[in-house]
PDB file of C-alpha atoms in Angstrom:
ATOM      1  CA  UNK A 178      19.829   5.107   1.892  1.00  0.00           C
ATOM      2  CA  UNK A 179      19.581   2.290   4.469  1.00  0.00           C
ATOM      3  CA  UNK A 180      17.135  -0.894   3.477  1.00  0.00           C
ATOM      4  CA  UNK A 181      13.749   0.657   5.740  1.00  0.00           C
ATOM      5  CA  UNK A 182      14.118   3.978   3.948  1.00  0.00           C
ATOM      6  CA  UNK A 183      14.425   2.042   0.736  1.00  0.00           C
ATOM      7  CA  UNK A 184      11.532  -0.215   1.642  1.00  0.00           C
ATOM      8  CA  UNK A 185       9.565   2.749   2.482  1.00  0.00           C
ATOM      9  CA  UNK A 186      10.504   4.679  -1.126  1.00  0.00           C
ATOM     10  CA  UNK A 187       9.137   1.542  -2.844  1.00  0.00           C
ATOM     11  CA  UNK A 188       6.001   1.675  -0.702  1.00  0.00           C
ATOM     12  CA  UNK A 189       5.467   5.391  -1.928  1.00  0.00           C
ATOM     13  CA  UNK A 190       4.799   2.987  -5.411  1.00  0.00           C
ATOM     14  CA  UNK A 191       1.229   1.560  -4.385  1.00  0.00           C
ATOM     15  CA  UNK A 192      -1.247   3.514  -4.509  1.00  0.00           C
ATOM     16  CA  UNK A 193      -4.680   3.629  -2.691  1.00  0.00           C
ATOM     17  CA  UNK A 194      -6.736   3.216  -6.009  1.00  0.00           C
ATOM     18  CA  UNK A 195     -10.064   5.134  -4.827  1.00  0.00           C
ATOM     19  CA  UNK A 196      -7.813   8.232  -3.627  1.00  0.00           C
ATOM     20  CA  UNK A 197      -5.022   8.197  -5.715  1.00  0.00           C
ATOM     21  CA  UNK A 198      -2.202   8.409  -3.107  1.00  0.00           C
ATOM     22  CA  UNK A 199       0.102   6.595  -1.675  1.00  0.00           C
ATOM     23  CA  UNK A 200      -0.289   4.345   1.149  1.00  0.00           C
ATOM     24  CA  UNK A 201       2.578   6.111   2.641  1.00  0.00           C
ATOM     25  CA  UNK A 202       1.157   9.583   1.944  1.00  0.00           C
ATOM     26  CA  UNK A 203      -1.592   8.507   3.719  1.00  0.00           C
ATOM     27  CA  UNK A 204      -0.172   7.342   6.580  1.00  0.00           C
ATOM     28  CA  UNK A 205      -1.212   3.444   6.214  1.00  0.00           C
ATOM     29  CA  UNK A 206       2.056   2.399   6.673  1.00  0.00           C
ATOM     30  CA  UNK A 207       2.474   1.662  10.362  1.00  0.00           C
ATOM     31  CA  UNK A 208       6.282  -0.629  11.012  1.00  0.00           C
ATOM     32  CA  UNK A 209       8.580  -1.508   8.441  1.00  0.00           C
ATOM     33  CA  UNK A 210      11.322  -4.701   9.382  1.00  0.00           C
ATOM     34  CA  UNK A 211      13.665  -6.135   7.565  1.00  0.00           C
ATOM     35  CA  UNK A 212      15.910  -9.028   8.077  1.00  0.00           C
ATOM     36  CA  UNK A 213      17.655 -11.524   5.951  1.00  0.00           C
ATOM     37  CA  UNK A 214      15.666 -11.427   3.268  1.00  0.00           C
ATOM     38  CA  UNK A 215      12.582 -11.087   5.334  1.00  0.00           C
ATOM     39  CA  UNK A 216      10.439  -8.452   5.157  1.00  0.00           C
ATOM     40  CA  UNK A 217       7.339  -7.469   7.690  1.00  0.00           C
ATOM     41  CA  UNK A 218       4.934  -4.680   6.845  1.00  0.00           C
ATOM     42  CA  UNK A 219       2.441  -3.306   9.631  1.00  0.00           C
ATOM     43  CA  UNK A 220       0.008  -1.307   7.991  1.00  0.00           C
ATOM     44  CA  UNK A 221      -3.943  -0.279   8.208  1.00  0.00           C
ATOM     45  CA  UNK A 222      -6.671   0.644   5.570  1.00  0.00           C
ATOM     46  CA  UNK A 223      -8.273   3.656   6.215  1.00  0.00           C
ATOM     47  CA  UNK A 224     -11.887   1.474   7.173  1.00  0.00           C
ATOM     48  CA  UNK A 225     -12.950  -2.445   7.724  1.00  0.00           C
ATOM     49  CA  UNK A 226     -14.032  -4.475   4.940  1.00  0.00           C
ATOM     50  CA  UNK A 227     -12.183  -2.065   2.280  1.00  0.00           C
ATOM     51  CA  UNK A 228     -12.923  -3.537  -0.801  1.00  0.00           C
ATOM     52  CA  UNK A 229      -9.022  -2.125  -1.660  1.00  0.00           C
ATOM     53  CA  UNK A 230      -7.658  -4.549   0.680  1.00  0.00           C
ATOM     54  CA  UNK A 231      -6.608  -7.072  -1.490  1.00  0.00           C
ATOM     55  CA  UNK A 232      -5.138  -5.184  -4.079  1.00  0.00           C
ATOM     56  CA  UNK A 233      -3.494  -2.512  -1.723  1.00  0.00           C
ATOM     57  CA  UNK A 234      -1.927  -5.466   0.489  1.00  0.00           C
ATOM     58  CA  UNK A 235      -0.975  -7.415  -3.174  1.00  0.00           C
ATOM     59  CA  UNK A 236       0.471  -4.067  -4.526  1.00  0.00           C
ATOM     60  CA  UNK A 237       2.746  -4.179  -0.932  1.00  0.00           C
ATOM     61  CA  UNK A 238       3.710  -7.751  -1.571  1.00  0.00           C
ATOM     62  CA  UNK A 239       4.607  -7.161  -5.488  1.00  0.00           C
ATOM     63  CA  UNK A 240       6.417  -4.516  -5.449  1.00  0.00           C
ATOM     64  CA  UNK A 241       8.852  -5.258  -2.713  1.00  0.00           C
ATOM     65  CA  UNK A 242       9.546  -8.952  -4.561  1.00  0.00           C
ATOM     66  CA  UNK A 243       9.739  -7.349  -7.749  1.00  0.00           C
ATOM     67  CA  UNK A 244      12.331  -4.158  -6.769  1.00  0.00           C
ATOM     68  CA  UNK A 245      14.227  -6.220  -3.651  1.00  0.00           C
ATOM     69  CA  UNK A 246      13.482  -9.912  -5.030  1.00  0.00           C
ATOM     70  CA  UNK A 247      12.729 -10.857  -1.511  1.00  0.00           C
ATOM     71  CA  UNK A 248      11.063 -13.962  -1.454  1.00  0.00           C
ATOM     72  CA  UNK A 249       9.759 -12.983   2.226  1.00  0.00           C
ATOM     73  CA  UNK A 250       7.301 -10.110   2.370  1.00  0.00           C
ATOM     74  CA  UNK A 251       4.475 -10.542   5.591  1.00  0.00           C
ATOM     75  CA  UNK A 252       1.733  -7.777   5.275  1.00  0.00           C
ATOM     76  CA  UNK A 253      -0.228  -7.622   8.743  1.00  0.00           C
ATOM     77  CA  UNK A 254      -3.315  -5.374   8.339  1.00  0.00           C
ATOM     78  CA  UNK A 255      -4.035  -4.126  11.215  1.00  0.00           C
ATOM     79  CA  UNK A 256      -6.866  -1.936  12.925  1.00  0.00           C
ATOM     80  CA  UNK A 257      -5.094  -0.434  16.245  1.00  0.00           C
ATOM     81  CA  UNK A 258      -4.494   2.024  15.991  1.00  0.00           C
ATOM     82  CA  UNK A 259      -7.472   3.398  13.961  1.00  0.00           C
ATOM     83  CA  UNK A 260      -6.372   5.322  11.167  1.00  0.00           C
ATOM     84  CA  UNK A 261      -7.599   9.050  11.028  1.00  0.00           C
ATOM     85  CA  UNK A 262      -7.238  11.412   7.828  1.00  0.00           C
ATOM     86  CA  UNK A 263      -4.665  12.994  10.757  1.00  0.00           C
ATOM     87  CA  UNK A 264      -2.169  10.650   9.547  1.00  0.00           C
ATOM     88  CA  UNK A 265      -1.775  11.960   6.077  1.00  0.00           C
ATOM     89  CA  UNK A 266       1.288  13.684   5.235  1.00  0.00           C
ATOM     90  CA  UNK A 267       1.718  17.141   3.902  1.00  0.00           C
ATOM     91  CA  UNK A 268       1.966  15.676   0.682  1.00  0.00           C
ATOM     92  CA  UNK A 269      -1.200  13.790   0.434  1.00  0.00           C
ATOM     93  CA  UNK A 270      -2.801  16.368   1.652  1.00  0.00           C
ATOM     94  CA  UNK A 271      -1.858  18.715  -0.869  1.00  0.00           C
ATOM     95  CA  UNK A 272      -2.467  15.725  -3.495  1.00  0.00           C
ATOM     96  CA  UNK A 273      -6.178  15.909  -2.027  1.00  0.00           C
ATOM     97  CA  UNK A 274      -6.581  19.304  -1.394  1.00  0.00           C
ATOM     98  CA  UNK A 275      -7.389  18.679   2.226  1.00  0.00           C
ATOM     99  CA  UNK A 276      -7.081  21.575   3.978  1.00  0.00           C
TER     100      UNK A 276
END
């Protein structure tokens, strides 16, 4: 498993607390880089002013510096594009029962 496919396993870790999914799963994620140690995370919430934000963006930063010990990790929320529930994976929608 290269490093972005390991990144992206650990991301499958953090969970969106109000929907109980992953932020992978539901499609939050948007760019994963990594270089020497570095780390850069492009994501989105699913809305502005997510009261989650902190905690889902903290839960990013953790986990990668706990599982990697990277000292680097840069979380850039982002709102372009807009997320859509389109952009959850078969998964989370099966973990929602979205049909």
């Amino acid at each position: 498993m290269d490093m972005i496919e390991r990144i992206r396993e650990l991301l499958r870790l953090v969970y969106d607390p109000e929907l109980g999914i992953s932020i992978v799963d539901l499609g939050l994620v948007y760019d994963i880089q990594y270089e020497a140690n570095k780390v850069y995370i492009k994501m989105t919430l699913t809305t502005p002013g997510c009261p989650m934000h902190d905690m889902i963006t903290g839960g990013v930063d953790f986990i990668l510096k706990d599982r990697l010990d990277i000292t680097d990790v840069e979380v850039d929320v982002v709102w372009e594009p807009k997320w859509s529930p389109d952009m959850i994976s078969d998964e989370g929608k099966k973990a929602l029962s979205y049909f």
